[in-house]
Short mmCIF file of C-alpha atoms in Angstrom, two decimals:
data_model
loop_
_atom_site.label_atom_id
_atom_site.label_comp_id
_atom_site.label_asym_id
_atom_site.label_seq_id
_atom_site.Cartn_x
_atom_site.Cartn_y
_atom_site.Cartn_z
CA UNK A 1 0.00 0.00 0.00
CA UNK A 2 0.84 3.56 -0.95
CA UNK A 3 -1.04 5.94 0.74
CA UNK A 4 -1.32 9.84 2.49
CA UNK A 5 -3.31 10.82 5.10
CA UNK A 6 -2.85 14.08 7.89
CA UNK A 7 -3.98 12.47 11.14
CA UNK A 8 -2.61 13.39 13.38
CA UNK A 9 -0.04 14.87 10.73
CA UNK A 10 1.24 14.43 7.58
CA UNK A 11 2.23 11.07 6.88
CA UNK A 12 3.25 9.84 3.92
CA UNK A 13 3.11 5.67 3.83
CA UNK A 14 4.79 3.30 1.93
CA UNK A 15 7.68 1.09 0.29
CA UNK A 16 10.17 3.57 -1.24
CA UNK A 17 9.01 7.02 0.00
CA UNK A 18 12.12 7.85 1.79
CA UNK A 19 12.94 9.51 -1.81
CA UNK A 20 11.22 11.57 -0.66
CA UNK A 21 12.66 13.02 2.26
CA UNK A 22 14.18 16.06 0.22
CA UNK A 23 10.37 17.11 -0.56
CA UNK A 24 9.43 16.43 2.85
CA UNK A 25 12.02 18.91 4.70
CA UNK A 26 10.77 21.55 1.29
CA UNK A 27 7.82 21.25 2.95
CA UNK A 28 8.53 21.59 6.44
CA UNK A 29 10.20 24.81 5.72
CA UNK A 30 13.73 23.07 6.70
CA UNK A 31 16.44 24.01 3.86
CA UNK A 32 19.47 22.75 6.25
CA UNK A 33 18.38 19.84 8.12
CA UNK A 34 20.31 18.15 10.64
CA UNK A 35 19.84 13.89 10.88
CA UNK A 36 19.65 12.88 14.24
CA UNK A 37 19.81 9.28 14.10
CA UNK A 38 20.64 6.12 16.27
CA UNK A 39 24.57 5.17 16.70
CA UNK A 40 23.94 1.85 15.11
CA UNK A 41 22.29 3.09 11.86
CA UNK A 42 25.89 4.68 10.85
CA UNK A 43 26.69 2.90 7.76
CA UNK A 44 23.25 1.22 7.46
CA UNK A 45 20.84 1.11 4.57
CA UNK A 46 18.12 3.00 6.17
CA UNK A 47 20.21 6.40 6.79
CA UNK A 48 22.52 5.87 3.92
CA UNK A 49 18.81 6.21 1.78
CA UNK A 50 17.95 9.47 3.63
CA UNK A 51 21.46 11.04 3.11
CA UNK A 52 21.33 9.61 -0.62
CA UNK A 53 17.99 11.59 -0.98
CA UNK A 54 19.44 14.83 0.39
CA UNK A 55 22.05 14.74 -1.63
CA UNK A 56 20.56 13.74 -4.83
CA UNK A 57 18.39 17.02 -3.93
CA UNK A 58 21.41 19.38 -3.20
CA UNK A 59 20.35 19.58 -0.06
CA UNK A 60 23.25 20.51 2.60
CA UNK A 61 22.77 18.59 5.87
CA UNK A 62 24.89 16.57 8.67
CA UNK A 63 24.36 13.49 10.72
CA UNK A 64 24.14 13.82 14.85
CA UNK A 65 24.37 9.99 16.07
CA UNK A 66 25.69 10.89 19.34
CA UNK A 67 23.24 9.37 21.66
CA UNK A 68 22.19 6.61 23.93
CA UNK A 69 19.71 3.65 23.38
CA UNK A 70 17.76 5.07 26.88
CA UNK A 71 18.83 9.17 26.28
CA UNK A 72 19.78 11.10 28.45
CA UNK A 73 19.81 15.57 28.87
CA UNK A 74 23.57 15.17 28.07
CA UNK A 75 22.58 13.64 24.32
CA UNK A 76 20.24 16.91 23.89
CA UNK A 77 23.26 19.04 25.07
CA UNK A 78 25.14 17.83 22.53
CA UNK A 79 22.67 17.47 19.53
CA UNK A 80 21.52 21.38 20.74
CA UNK A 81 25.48 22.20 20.19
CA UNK A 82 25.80 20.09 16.53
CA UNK A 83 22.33 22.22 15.22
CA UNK A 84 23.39 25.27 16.43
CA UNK A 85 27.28 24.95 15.25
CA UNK A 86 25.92 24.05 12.08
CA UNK A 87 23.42 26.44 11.08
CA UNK A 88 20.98 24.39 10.79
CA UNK A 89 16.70 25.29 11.10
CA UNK A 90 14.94 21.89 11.06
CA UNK A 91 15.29 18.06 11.84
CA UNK A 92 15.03 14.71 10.58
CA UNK A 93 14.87 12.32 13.53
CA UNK A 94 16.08 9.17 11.62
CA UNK A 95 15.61 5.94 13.92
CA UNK A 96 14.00 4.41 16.54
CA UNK A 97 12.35 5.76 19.77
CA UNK A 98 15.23 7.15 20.74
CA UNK A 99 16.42 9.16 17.91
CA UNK A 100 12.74 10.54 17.14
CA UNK A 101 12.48 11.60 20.97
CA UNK A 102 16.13 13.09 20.81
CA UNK A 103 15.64 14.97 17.30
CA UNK A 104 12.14 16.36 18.46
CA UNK A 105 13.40 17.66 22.09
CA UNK A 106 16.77 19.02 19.50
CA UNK A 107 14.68 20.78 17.15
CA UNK A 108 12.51 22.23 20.24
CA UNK A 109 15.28 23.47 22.35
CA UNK A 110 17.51 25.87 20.97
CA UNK A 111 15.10 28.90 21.10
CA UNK A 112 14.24 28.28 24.29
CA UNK A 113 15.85 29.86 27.26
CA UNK A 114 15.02 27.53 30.06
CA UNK A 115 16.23 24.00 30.96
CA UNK A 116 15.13 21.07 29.40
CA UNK A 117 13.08 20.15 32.49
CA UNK A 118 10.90 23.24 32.68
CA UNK A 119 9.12 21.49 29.81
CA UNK A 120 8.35 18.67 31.56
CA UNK A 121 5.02 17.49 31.08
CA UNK A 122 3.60 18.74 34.21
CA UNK A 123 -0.04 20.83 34.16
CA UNK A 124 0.55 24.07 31.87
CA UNK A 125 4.82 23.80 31.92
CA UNK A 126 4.71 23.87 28.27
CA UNK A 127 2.88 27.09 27.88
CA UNK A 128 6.88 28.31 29.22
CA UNK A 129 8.08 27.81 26.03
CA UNK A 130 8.37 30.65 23.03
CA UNK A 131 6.70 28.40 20.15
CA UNK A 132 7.88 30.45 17.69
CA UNK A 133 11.11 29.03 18.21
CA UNK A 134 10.71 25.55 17.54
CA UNK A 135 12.18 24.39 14.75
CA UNK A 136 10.40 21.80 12.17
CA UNK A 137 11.09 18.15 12.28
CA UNK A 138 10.78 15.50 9.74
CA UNK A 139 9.95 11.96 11.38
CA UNK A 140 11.41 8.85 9.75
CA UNK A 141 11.18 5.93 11.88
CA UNK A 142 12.83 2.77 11.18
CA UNK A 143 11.37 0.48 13.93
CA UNK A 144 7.53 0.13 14.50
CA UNK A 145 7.15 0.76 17.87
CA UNK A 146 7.13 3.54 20.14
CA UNK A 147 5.29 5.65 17.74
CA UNK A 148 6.90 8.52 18.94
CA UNK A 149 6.92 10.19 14.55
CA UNK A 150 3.21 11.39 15.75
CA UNK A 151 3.98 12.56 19.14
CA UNK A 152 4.25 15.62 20.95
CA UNK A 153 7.20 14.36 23.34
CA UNK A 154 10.21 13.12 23.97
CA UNK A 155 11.28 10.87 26.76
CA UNK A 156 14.01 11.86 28.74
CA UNK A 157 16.52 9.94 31.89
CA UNK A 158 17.11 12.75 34.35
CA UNK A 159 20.32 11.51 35.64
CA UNK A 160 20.20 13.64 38.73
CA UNK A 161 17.12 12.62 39.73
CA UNK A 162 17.10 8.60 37.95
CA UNK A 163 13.56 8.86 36.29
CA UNK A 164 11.90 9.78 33.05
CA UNK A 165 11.07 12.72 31.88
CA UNK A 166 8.34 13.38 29.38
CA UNK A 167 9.05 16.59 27.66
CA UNK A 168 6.15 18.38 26.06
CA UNK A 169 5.08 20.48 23.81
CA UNK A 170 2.38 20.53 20.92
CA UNK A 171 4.70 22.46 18.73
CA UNK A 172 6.94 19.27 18.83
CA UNK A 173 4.46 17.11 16.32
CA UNK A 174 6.54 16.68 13.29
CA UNK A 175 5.81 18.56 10.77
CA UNK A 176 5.80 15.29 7.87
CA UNK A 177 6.54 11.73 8.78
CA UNK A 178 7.77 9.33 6.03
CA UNK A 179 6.34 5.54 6.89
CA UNK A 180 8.88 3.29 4.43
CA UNK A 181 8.60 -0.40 5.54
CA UNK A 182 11.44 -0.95 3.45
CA UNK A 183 13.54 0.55 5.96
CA UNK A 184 12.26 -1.37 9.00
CA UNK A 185 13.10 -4.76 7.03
CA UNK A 186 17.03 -5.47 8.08
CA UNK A 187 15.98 -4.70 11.94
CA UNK A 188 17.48 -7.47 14.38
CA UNK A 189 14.36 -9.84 15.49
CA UNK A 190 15.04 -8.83 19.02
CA UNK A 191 14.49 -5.33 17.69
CA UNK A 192 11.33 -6.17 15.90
CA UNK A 193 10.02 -7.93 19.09
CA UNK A 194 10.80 -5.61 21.43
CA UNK A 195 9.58 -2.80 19.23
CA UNK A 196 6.55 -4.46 17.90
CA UNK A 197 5.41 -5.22 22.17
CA UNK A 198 6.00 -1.43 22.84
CA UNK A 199 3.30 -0.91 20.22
CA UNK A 200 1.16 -3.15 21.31
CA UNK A 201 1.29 -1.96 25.41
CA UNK A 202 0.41 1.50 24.22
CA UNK A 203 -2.43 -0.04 22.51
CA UNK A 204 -3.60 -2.28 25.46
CA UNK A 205 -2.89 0.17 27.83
CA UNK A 206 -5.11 2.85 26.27
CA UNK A 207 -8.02 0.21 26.07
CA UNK A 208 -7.52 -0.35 29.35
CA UNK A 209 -7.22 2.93 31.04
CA UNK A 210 -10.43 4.21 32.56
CA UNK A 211 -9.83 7.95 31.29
CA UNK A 212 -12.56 8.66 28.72
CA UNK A 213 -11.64 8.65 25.22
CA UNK A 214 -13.44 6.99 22.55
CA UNK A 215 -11.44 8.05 19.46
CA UNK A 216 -8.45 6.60 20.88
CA UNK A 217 -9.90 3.45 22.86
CA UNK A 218 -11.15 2.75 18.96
CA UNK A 219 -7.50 2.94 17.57
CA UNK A 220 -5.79 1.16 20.60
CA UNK A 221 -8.56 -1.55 19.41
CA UNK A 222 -7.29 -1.80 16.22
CA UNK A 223 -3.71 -1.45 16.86
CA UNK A 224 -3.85 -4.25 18.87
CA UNK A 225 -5.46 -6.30 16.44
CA UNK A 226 -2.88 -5.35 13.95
CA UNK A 227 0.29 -6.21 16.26
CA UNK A 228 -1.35 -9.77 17.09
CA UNK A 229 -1.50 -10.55 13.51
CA UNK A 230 1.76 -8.65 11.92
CA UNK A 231 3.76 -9.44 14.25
CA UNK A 232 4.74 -12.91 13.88
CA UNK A 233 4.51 -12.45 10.86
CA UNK A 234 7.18 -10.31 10.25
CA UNK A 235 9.36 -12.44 12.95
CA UNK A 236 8.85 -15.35 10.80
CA UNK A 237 9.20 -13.80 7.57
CA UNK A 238 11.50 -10.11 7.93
CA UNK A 239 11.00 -8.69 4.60
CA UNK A 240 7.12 -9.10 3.73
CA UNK A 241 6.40 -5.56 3.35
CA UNK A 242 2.59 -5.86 3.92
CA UNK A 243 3.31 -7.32 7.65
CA UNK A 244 6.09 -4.44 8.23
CA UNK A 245 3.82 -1.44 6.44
CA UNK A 246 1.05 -2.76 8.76
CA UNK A 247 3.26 -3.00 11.80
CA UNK A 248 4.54 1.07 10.96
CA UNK A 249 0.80 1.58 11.22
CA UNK A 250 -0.13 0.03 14.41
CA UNK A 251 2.83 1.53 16.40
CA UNK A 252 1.32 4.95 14.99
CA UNK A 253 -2.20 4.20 16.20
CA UNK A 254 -0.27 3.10 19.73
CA UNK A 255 1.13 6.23 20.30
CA UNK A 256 -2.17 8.07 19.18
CA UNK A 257 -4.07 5.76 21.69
CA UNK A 258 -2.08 6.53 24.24
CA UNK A 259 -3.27 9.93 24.51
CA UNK A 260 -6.21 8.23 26.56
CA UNK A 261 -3.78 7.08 28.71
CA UNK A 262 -0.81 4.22 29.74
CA UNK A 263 -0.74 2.45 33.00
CA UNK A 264 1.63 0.17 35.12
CA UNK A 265 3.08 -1.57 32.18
CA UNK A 266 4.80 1.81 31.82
CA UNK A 267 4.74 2.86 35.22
CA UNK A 268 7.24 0.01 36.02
CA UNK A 269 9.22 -0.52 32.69
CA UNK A 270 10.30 2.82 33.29
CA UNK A 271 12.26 2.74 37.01
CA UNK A 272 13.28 -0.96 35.51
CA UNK A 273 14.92 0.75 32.46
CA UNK A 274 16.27 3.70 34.34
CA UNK A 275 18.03 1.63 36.67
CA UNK A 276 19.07 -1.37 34.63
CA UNK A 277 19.28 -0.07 31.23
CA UNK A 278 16.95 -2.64 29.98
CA UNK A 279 15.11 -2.12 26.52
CA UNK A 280 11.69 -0.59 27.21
CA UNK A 281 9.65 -2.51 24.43
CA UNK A 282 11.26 -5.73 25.76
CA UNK A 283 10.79 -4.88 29.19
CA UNK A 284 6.86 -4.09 28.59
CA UNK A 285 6.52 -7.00 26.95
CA UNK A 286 7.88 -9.03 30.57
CA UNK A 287 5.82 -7.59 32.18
CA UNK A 288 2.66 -7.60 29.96
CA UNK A 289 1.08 -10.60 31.43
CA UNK A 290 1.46 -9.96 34.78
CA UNK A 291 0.08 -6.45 34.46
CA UNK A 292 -2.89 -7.67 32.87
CA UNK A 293 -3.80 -10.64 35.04
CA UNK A 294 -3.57 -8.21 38.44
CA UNK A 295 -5.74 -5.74 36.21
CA UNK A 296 -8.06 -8.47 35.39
CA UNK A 297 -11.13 -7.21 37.55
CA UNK A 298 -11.28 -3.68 36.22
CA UNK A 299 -10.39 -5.09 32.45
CA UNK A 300 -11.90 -8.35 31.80
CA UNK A 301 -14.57 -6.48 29.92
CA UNK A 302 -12.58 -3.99 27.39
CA UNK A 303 -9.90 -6.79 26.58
CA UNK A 304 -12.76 -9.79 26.25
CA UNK A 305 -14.46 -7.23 23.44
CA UNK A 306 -11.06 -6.74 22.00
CA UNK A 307 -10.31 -11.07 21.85
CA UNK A 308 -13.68 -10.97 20.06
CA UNK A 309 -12.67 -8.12 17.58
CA UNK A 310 -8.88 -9.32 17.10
CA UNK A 311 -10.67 -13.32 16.73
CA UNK A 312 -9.25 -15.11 19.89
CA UNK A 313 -10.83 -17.04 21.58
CA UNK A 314 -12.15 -17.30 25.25
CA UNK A 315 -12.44 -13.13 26.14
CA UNK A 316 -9.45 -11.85 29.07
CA UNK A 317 -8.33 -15.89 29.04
CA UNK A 318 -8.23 -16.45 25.79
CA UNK A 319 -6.56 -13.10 25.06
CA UNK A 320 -4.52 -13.40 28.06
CA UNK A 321 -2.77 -17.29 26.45
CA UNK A 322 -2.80 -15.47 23.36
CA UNK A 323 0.15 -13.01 24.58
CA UNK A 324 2.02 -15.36 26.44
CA UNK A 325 2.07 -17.92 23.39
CA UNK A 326 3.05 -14.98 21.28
CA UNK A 327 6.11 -13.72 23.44
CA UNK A 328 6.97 -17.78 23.74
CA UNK A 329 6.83 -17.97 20.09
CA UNK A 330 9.06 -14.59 19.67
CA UNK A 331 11.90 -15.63 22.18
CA UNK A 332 10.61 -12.66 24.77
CA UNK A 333 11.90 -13.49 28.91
CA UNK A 334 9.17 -14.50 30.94
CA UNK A 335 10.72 -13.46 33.61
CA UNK A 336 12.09 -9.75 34.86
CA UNK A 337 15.43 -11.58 36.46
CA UNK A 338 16.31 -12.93 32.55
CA UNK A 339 16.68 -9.23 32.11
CA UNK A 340 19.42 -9.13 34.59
CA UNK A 341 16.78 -7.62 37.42
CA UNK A 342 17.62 -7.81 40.91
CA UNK A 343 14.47 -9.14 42.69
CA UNK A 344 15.74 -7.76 46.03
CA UNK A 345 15.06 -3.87 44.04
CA UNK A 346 11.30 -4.43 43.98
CA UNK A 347 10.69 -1.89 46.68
CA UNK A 348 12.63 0.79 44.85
CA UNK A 349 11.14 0.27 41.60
CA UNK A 350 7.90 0.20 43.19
CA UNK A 351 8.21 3.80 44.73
CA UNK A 352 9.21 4.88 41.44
CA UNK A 353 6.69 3.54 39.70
CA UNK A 354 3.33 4.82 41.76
CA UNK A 355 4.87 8.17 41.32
CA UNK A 356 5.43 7.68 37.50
CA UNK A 357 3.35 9.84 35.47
CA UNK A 358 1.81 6.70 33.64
CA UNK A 359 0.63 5.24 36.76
CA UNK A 360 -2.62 7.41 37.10
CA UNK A 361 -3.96 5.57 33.58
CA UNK A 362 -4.00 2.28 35.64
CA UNK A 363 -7.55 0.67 35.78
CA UNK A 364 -6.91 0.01 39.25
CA UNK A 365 -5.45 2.29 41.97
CA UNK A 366 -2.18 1.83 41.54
CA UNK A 367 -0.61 1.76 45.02
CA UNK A 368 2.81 0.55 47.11
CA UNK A 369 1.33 -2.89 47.13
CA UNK A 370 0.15 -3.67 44.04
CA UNK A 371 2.98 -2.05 42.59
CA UNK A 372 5.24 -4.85 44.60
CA UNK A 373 3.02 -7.08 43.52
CA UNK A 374 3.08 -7.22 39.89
CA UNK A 375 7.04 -6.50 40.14
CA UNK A 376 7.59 -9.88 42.48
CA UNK A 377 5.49 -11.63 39.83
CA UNK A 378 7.21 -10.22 36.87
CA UNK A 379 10.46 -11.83 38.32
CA UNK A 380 9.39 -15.03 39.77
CA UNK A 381 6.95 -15.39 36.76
CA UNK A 382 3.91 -16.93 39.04
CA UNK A 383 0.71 -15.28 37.15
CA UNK A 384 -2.07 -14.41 39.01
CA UNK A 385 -5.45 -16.65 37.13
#
């Protein structure tokens, strides 16, 4: 499929339109861009098609890869000093979660005469910032995902404080994001795993959150159903196209779910990755199950309507086997401790993660104990039925 549509921007979908990238920063307004892109896409097909396209174009631009798989202000610092050093007035965030977060905070920050944090997304915070100073991005991402090419935010590590920072702004949408499957095809299958569970927590977690939303409980519905189906797909098969275009467009329908709210898989994947550095799809994905079974009396109802939609049989069960077969299938941990997770930490991580700004979506009060609770099952693996 081929396509263009503008919610909630411009998107344009499909094998082969990175070509376009030269048009798409012509459109953005962006005449210098500078690609801020993941460390391990140096020398990879993906940004070596993007570069190819600027240059074909005449378009003058450098590459910013200095950043870290969980970033942190210090990558900002220096991606602030590379756009400012090189005169440049727009983005393309080339990459995964990380590189789209970094390149939209990047393009966001160098008008601004505050900290980072002071746009942390906190009541009216980003009302502080001058939003005729934020420069245009382009989106590209190259993992399905975090769907962060149609978000208004970037995550963050605060090193002084050890958590994660969500900094907002509505002026950080990109401006154009270009959807090529082709370039999510040479990802490792860890990456495609990991990636492809991130999209489908934001998905679950927005059907399950008990903030009212319809629009996006409707999407999370149907970016759930897309995951289940794409996903092993793509694991089993890495270049169909039609299972990697679909998987682009569920981790975009995650991320605009979302906006109805996440809840403890989030809450406690982020302390977890914070302290041990652990990938954040991959680490939702652990501890998917066990969120979901301690949920199960608030969410039986939503996730038995969305078995029934996505064809699985047996409603919160049914759906419930359906995961865990899937992450068996896909080579996911069961366990938190096969992620190198100190069980001993659990009353740490649990402080963190009641305070987490994802924990109010939770369909349950999310408190000290249950918070303990699903973190002691995540690493013993005992599910609650």
């Amino acid at each position: 499929m081929r396509a263009d549509w503008s919610y909630p921007t411009a998107i344009r979908f499909g094998p082969g339109r990175i070509a376009e990238l030269a048009d798409a920063c012509a459109t953005a307004g962006i005449t210098r861009p500078l690609i801020v892109t993941d460390p391990g896409l140096l020398g990879l097909a993906p940004l070596d098609a993007a570069i190819s396209a600027l240059a074909n174009a005449g378009v003058d631009h450098t590459v910013f890869a200095d950043l870290r798989p969980n970033p942190v202000g210090a990558d900002v610092d220096a991606g602030i000093d590379a756009f400012r050093s090189g005169g440049h007035d727009g983005v393309v965030a080339l990459g995964g979660g990380s590189a789209l977060d970094v390149g939209k905070v990047v393009a966001f920050m160098p008008g601004q005469t505050r900290p980072v944090w002071d746009f942390e997304d906190i009541g009216d915070w980003w009302t502080r910032a001058d939003p005729d100073a934020i420069a245009p991005v382009v989106a590209v991402p190259t993992t399905a995902g975090t769907g962060s090419e149609v978000g208004r935010a970037g995550v963050l590590i605060d090193e002084s404080s050890r958590r994660k920072v969500i900094v907002f702004h509505p002026g950080m949408l990109p401006a154009v994001v270009i959807a090529d499957p082709e370039l999510t095809v040479g990802l490792p299958p860890f990456l495609t795993v990991g990636t492809g569970f991130d999209a489908l927590s934001h998905c679950l977690e927005a059907v399950c959150s008990p903030h009212p939303h319809p629009m996006s409980h409707g999407i999370g519905v149907e970016g759930a159903r897309l995951v289940l189906e794409n996903l092993p797909r793509v694991h089993a098969d890495p270049g169909d196209l039609d299972g990697r275009g679909n998987m682009l467009i569920a981790a975009a329908m995650g991320a605009v779910a979302f906006q109805k709210g996440l809840g403890a898989m989030h809450a406690l994947s982020h302390p977890i990755s914070v302290r041990y550095g652990t990938h954040h799809g991959t680490t939702n994905a652990v501890v998917m199950p066990y969120v979901l079974a301690a949920n199960r009396p608030a969410v039986e109802e939503p996730l038995g309507r969305l078995a029934s939609y996505a064809g699985v049989a047996g409603g919160f069960d049914g759906l419930l086997d359906e995961i865990l077969g899937l992450r068996a299938a896909l080579g996911v941990p069961s366990t938190l401790v096969e992620l190198g997770v100190d069980p001993s930490t659990g009353p740490d991580i649990a402080a963190d993660a009641i305070v987490d700004p994802s924990a109010a979506g939770n369909p349950v009060p999310f408190d000290l104990p249950l918070a303990e609770r699903m973190f002691d099952a995540a690493c013993s693996g005992t599910l609650e039925r």
